[in-house]
Tab-separated table of C-alpha atoms in Angstrom:
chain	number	residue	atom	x	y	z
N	1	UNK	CA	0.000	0.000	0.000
N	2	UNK	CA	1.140	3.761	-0.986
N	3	UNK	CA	0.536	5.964	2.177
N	4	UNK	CA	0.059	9.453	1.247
N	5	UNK	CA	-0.729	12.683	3.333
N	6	UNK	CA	-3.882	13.606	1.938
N	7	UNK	CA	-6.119	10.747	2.925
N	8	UNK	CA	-9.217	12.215	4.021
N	9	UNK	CA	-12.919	10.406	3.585
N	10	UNK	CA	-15.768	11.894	1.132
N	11	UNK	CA	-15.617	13.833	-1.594
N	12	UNK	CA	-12.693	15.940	-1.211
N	13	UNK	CA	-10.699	13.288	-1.210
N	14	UNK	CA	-7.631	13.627	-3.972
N	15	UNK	CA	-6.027	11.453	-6.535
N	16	UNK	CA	-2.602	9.481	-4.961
N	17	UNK	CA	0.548	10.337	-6.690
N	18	UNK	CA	1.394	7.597	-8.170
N	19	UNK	CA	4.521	5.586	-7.421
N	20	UNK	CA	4.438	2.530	-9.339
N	21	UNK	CA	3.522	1.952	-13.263
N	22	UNK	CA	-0.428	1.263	-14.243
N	23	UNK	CA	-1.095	-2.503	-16.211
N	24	UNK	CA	-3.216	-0.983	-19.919
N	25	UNK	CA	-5.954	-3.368	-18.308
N	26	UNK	CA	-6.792	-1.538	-15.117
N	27	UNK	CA	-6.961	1.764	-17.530
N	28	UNK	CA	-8.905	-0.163	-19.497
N	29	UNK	CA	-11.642	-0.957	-16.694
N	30	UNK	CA	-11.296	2.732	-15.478
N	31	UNK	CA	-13.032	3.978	-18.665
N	32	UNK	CA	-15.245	1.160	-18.291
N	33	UNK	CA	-15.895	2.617	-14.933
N	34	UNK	CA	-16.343	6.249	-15.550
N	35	UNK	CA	-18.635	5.213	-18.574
N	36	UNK	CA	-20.889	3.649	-15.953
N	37	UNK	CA	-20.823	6.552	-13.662
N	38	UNK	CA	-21.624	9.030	-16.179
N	39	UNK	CA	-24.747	6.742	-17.042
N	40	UNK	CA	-25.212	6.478	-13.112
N	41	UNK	CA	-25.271	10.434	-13.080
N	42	UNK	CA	-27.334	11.366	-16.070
N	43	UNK	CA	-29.787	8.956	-14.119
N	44	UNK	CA	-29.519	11.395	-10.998
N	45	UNK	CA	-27.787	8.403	-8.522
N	46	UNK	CA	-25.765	10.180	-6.191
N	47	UNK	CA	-24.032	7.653	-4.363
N	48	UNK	CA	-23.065	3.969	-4.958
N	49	UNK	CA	-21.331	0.989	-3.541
N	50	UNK	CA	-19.557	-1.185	-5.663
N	51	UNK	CA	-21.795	-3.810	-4.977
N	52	UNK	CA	-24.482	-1.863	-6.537
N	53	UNK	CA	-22.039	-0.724	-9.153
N	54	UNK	CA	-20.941	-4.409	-10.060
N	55	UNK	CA	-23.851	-6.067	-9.985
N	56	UNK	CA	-25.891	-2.942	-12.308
N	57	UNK	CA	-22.809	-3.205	-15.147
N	58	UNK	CA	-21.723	-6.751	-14.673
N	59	UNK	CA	-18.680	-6.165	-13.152
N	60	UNK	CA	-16.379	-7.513	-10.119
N	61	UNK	CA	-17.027	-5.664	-6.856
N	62	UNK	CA	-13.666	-6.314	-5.331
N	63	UNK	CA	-11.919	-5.206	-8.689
N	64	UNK	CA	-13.445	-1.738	-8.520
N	65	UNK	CA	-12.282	-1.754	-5.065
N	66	UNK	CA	-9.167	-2.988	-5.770
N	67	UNK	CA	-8.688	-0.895	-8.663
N	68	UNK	CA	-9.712	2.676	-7.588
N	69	UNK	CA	-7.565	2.040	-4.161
N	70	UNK	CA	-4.845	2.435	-6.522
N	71	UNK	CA	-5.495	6.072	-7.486
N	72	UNK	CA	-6.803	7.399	-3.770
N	73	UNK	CA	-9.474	6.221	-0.906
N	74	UNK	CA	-12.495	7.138	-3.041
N	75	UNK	CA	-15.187	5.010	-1.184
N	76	UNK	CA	-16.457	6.408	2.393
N	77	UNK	CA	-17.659	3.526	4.964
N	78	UNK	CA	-21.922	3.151	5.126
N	79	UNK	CA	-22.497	5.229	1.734
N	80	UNK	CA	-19.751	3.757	-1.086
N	81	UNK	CA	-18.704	5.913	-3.635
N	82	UNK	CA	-20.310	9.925	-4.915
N	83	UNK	CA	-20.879	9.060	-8.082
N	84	UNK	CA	-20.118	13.206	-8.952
N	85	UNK	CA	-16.951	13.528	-7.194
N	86	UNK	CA	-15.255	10.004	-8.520
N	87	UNK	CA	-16.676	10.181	-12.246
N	88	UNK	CA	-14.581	14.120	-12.145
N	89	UNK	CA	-11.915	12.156	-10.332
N	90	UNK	CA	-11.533	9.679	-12.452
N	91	UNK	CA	-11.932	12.011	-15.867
N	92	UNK	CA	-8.465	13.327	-13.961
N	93	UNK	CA	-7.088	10.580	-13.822
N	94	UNK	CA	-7.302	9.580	-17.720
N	95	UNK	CA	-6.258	13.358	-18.331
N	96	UNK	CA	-9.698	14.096	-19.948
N	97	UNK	CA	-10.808	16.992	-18.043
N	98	UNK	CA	-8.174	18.620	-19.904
N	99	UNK	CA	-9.668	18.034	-23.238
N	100	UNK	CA	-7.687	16.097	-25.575
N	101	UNK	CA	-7.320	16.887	-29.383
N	102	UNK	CA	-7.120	14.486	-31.903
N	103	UNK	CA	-5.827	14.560	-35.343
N	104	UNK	CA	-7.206	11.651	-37.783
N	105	UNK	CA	-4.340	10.503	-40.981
N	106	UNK	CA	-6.312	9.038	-43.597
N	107	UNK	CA	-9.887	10.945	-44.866
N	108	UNK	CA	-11.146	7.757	-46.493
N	109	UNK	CA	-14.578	5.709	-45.289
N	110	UNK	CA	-13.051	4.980	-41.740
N	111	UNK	CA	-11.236	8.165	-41.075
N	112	UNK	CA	-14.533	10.087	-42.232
N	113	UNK	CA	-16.468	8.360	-40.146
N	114	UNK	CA	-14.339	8.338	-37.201
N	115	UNK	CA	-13.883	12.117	-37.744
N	116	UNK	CA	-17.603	12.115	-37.494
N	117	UNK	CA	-18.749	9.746	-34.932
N	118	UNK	CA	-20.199	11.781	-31.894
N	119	UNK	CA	-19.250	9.283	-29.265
N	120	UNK	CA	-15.778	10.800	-29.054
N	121	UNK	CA	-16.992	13.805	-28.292
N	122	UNK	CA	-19.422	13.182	-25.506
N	123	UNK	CA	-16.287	11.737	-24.034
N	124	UNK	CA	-13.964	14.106	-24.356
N	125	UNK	CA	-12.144	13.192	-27.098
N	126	UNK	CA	-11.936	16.275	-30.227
N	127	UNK	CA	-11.414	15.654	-33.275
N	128	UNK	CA	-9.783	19.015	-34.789
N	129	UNK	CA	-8.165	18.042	-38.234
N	130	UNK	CA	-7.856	14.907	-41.294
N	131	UNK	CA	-5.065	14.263	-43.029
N	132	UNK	CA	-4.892	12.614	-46.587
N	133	UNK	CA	-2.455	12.443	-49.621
N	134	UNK	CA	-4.978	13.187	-52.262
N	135	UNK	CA	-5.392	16.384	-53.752
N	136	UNK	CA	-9.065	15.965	-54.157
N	137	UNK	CA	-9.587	15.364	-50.790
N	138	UNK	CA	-7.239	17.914	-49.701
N	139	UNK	CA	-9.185	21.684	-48.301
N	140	UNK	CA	-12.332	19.367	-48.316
N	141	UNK	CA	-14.589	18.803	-45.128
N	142	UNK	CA	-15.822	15.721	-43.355
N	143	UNK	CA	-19.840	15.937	-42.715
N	144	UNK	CA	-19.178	17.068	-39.745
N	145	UNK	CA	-17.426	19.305	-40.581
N	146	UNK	CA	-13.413	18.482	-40.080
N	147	UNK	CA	-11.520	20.137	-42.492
N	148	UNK	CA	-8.941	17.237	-44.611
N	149	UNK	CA	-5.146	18.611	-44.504
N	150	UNK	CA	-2.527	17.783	-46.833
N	151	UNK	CA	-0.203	15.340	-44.834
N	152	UNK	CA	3.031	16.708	-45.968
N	153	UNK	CA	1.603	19.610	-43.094
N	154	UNK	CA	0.782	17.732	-40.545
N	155	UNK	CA	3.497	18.661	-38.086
N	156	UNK	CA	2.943	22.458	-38.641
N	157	UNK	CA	-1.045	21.542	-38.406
N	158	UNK	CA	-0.869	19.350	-35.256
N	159	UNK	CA	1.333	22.059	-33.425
N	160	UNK	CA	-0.959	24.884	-34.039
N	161	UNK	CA	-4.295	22.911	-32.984
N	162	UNK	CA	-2.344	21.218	-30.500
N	163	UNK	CA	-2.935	17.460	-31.547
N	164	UNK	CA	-2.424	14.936	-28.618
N	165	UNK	CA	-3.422	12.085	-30.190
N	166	UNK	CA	-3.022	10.830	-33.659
N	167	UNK	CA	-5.511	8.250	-35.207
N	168	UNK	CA	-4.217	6.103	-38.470
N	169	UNK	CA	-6.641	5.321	-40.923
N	170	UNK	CA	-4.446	4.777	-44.313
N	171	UNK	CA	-4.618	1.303	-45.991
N	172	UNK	CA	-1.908	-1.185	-44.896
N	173	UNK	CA	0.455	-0.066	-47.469
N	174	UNK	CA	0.743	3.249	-46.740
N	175	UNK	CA	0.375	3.058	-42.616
N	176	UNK	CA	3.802	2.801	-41.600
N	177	UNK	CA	5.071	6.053	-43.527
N	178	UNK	CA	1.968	7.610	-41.828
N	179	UNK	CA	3.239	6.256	-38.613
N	180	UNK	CA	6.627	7.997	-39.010
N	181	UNK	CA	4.890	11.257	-40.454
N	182	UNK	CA	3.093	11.734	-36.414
N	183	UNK	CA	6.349	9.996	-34.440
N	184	UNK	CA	8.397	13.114	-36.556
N	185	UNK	CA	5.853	15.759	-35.306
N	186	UNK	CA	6.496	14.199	-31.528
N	187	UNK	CA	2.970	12.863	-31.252
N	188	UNK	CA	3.569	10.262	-28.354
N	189	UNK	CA	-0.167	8.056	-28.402
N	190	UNK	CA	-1.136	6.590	-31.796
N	191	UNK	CA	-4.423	5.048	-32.333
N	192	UNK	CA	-3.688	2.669	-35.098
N	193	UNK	CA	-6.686	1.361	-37.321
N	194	UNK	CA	-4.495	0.058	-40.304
N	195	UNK	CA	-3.457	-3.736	-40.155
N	196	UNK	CA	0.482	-4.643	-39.766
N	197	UNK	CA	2.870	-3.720	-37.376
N	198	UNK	CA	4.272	-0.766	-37.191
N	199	UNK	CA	7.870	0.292	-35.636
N	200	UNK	CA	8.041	3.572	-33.172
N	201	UNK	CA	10.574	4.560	-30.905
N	202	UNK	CA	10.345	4.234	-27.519
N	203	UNK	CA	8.442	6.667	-25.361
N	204	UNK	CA	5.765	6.385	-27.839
N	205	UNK	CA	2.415	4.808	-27.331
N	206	UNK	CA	0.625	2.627	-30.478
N	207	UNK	CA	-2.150	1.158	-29.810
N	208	UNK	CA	-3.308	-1.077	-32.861
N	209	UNK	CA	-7.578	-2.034	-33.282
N	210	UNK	CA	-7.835	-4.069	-36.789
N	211	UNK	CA	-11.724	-4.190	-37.274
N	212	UNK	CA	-11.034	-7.053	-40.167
N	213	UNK	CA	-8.702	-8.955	-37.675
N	214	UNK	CA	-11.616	-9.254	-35.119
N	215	UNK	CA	-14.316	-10.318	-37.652
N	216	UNK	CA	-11.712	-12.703	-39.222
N	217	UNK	CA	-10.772	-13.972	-36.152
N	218	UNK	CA	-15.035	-14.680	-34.975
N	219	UNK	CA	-15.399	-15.997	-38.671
N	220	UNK	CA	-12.378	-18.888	-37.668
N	221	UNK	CA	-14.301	-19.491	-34.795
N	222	UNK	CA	-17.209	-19.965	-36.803
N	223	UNK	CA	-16.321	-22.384	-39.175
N	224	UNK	CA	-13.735	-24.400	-36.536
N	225	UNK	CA	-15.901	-23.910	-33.291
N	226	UNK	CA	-13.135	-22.658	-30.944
N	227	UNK	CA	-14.203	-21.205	-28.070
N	228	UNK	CA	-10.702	-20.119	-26.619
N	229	UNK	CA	-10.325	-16.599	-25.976
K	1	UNK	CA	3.549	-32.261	-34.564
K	2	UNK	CA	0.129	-33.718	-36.054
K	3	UNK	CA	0.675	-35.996	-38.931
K	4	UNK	CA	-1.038	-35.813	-41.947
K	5	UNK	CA	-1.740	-38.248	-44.423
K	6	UNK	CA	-1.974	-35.343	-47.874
K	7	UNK	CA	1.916	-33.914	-47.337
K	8	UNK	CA	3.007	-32.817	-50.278
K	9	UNK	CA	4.542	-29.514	-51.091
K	10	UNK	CA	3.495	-27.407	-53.662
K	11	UNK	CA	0.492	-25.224	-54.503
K	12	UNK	CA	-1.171	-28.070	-53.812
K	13	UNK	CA	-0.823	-28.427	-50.436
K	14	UNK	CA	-3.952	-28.722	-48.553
K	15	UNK	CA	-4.741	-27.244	-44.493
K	16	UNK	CA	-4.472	-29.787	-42.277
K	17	UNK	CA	-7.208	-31.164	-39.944
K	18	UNK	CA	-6.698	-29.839	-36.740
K	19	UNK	CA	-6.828	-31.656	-33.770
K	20	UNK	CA	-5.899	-28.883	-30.972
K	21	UNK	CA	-7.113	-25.453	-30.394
K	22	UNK	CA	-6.094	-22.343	-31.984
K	23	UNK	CA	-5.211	-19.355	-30.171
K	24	UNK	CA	-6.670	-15.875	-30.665
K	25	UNK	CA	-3.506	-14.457	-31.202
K	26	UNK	CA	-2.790	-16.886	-33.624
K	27	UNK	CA	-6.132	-16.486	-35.769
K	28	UNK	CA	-5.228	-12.663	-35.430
K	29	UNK	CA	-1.680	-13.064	-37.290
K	30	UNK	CA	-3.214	-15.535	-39.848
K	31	UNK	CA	-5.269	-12.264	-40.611
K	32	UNK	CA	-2.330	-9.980	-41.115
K	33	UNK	CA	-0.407	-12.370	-42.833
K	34	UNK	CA	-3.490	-12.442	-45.316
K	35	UNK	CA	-4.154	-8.541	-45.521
K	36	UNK	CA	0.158	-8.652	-46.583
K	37	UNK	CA	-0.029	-11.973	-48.988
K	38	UNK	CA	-3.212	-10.229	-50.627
K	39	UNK	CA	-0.741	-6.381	-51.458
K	40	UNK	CA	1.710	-8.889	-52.423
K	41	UNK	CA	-0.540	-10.422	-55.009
K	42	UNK	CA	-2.034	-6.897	-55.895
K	43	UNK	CA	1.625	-5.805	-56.870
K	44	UNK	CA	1.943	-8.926	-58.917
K	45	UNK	CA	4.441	-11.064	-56.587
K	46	UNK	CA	4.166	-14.853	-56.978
K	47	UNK	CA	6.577	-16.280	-54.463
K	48	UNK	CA	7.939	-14.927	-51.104
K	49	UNK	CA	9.977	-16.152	-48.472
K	50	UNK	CA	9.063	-15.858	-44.835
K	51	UNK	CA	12.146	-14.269	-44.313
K	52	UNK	CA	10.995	-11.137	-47.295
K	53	UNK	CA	7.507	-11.675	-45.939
K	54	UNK	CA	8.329	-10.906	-42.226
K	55	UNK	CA	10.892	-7.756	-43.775
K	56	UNK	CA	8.319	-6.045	-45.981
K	57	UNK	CA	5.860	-6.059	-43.148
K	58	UNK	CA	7.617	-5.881	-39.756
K	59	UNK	CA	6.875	-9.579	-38.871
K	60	UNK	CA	8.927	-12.028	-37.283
K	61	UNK	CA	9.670	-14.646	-39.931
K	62	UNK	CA	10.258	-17.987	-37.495
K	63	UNK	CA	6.757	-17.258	-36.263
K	64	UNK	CA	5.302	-17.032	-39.752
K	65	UNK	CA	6.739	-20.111	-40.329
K	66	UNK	CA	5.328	-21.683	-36.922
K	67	UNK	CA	1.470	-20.235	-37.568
K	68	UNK	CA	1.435	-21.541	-40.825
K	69	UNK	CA	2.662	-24.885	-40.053
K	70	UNK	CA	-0.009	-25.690	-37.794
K	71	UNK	CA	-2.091	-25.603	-40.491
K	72	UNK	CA	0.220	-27.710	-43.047
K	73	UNK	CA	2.920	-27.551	-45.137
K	74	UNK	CA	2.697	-24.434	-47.167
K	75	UNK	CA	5.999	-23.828	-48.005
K	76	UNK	CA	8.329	-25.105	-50.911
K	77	UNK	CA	12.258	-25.212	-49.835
K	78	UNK	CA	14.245	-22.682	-52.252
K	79	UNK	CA	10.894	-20.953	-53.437
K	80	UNK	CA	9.174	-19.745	-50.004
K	81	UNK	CA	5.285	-19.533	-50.221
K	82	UNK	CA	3.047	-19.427	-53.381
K	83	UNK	CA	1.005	-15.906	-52.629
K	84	UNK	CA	-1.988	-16.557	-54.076
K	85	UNK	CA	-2.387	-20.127	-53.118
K	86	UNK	CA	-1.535	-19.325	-49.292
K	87	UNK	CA	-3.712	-16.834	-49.943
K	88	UNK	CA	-6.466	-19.065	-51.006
K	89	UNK	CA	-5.562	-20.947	-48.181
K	90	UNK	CA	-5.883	-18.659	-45.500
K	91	UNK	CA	-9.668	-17.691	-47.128
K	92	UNK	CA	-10.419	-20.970	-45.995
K	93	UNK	CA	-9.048	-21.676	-43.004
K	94	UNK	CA	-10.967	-18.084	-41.804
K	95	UNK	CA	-13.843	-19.481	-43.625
K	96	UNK	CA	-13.624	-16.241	-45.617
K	97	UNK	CA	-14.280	-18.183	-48.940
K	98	UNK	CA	-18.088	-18.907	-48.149
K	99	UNK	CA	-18.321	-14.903	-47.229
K	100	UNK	CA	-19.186	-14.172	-44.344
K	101	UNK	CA	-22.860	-11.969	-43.729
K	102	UNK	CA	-22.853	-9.218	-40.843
K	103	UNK	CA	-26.111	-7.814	-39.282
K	104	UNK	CA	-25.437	-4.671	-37.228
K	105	UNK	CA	-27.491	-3.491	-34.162
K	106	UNK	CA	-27.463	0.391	-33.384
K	107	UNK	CA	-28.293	2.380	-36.484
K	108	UNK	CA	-26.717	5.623	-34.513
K	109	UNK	CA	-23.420	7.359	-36.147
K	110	UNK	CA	-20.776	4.247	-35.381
K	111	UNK	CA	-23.390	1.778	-36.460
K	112	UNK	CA	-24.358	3.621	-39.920
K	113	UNK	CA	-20.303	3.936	-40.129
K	114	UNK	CA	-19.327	0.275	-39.934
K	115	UNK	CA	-22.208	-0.481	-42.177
K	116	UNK	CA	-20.985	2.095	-45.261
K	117	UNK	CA	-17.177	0.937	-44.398
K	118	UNK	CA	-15.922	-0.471	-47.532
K	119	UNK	CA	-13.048	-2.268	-45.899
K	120	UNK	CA	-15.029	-5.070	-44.850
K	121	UNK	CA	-16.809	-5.878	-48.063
K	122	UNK	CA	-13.179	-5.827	-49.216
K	123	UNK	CA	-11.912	-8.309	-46.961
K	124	UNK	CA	-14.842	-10.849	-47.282
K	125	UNK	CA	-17.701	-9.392	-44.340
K	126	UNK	CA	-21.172	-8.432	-45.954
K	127	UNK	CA	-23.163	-6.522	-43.935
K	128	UNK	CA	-26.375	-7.501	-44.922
K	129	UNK	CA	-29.158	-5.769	-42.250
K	130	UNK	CA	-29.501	-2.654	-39.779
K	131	UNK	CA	-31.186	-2.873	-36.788
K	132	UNK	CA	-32.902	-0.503	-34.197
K	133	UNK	CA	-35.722	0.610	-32.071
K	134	UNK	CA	-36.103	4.057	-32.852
K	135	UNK	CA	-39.241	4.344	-35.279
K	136	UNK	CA	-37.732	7.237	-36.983
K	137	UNK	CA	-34.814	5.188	-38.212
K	138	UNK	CA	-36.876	1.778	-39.055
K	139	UNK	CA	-37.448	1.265	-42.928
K	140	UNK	CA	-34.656	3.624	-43.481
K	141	UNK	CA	-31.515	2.558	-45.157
K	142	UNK	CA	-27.918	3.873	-44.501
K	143	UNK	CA	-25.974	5.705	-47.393
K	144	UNK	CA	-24.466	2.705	-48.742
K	145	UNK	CA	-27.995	1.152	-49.017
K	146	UNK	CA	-28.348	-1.034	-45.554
K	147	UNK	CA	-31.712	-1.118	-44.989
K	148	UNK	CA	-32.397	-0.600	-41.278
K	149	UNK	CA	-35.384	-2.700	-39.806
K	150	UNK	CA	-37.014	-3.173	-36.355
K	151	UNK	CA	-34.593	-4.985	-33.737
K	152	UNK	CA	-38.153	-6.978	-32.919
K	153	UNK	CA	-37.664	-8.536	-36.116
K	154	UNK	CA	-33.801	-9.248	-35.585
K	155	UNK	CA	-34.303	-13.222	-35.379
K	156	UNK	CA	-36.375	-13.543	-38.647
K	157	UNK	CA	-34.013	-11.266	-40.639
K	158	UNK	CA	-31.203	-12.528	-39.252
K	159	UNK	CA	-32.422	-16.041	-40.387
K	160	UNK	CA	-33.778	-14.595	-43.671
K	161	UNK	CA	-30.274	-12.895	-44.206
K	162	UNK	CA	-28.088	-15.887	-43.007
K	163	UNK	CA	-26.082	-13.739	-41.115
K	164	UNK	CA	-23.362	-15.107	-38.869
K	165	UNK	CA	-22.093	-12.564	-37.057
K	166	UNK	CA	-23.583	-9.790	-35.139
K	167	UNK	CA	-22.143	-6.153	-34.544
K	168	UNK	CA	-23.499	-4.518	-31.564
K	169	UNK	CA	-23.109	-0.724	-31.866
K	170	UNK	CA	-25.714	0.590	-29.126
K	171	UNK	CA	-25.448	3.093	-26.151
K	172	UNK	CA	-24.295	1.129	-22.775
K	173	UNK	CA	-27.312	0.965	-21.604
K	174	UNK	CA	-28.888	-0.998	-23.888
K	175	UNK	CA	-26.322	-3.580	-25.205
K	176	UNK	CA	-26.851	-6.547	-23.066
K	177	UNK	CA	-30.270	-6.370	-24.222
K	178	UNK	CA	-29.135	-6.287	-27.933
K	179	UNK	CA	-26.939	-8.983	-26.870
K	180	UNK	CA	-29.729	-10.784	-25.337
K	181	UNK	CA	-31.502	-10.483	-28.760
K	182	UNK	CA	-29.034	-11.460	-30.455
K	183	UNK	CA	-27.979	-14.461	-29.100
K	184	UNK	CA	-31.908	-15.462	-28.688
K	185	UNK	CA	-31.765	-15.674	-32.661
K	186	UNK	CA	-28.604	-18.312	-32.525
K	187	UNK	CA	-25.953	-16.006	-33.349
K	188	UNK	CA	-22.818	-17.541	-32.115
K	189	UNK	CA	-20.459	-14.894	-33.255
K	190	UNK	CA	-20.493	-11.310	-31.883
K	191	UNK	CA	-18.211	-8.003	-32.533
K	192	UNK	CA	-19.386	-5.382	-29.789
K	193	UNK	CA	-18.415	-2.112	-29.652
K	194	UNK	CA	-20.552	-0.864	-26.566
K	195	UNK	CA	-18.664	-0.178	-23.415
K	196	UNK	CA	-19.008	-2.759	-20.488
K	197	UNK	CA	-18.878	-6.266	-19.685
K	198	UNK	CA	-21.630	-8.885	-21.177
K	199	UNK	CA	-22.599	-11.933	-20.362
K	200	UNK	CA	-22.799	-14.825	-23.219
K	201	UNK	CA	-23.294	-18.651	-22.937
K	202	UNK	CA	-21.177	-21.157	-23.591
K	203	UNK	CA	-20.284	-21.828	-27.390
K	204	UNK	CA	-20.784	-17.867	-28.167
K	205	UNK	CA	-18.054	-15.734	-28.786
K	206	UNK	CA	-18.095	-11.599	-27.905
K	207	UNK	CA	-15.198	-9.797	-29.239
K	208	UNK	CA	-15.212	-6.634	-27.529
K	209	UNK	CA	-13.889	-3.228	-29.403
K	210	UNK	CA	-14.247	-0.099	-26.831
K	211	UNK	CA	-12.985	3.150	-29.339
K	212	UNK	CA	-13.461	5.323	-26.495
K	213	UNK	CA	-11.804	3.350	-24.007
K	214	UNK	CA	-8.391	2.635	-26.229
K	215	UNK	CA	-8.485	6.515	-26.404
K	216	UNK	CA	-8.736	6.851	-22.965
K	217	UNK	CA	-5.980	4.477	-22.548
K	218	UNK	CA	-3.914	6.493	-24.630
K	219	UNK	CA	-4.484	10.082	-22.578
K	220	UNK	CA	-3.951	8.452	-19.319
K	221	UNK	CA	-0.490	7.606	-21.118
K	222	UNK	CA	0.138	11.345	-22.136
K	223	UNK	CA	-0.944	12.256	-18.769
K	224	UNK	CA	0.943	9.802	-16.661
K	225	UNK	CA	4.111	8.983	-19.199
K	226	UNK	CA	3.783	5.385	-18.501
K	227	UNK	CA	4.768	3.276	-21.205
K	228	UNK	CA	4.057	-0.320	-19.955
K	229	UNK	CA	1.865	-2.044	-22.783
């Protein structure tokens, strides 16, 4: 266990510092939990235990605890958690109170759409430019609105709207030169869309979803019956 | 090693019957190693090593080797692999050769997305029905021309449509029910991109795809500089 100075009960209770590194997995369940708690406060609940919490979402009551012990002493004894004070808590904690910008490379069916999907938003996420090689696409908007960049700018373009994050959309082919384009304008968390593997220096962050790598991989398990996961 | 009785080499080479199972993560590399066989065969290329194969896409060419034996002998000594036939082969052994037909539930932005998103059609996936509960959207179709119908209806279109597997693109709140539905009609295959944890039986797979959460993943990295994957 961390001990730290500020440990008070309740709402005012801060954030730890953190001393040791966080597993992708337990930042992966923190979204999982702040998505519930925004759904818990649009609904008006003010207070839950994790009980409540697991059992409502399907999730593991002693890995909330476990989890959110990490970060600070969220819960207080005889109420469980504000649902308020550790959904703004937690939005710290995943840096999105801040507002993070996001920059999309690749203005084709999948980086339109992403560019477009309102689900980042509501959670923080802004998309504020596209990026493509071709010159028809180039000065053009998404439906939404997101103007399409030529790539060869997208250092000068990221800097000035202050891009964070940098989403690859590009077909295989071209996704590793698009790679090196956002690692050159020091953009340290890629979200990678195009299949492969890509190479980036250390102190970078890639994380890779391949939607035809998960559809392949439930259409094996149709055909062969594998239930392994 | 499993013996098989058809061993020869050649183009002729046929997958082996498999006795054990097959990991995710090895279903998931048969993909990529299909996405890079099928730009090989785009550009022309007949043969490749494993050893070209694994340096033109940032593989690891003993691996390559060790996937593809487990599903027989597909490569000639001095020649490498035959790119279209492994090709061919790895259709089949992701049962990609009999196509595979998609119904998607949530006709909201992400939902209306993945339906238009030409990379699947590309890669084998039809997407062959919308489905929702909002009245407004019912009869509708998406750009593309995916007719969106009443989620009431989702076993006898699903049945109608012979689809196999099931995207669930809903708000939180309502995906176990859509996965519920779904897996009410006999779907045994399901891609789901709403946030949470669902419960399935036995002999159905959910692949879960959180966009928002991977984002959030990749903030708490910007925020926190941890770089543990």
């Amino acid at each position: 266990m961390l001990v730290t100075r500020e440990n008070k009960l309740g709402p005012e209770t801060r954030p730890r510092v953190l001393t040791e590194p966080v597993s992708e997995l337990t930042t992966n369940r923190l979204s999982v939990y702040l998505r519930c708690l925004s759904a818990l406060d649009a609904e008006g609940v003010r207070t839950i235990s994790s009980q409540a919490l697991a059992e409502q979402f399907h999730l593991n009551a002693a890995q909330i605890r476990k989890d959110l012990a990490y970060f600070g002493e969220f819960g207080v004894r005889g109420i469980g958690y504000y649902v308020k004070e550790l959904r703004r808590h937690l939005r710290q904690i995943l840096g999105l109170d801040r507002g993070v910008r996001v920059g999309i490379v690749g203005a084709g069916n999948l980086g339109l759409a992403l560019a477009d999907y309102g689900g980042f938003r509501d959670d923080g996420f802004e998309i504020v430019a596209l990026f493509d090689t071709l010159k028809d696409k180039i000065g053009r908007r998404s439906r939404g609105g997101v103007l399409i960049h030529d790539v060869k700018d997208f250092k000068k373009i990221a800097r000035r709207e202050s891009v964070g994050i940098a989403v690859i959309a590009v077909p295989a082919a071209a996704a590793q030169a698009a790679v090196n384009t956002v690692v050159a304008a020091d953009i340290r968390a890629i979200l990678n869309f195009s299949p492969g593997a890509f190479k980036v220096p250390r102190g970078v962050k890639l994380k890779s979803m391949d939607l035809t790598v998960s559809l392949e991989s439930l259409s094996f398990f149709l055909v062969r019956g594998e239930t392994d996961a």
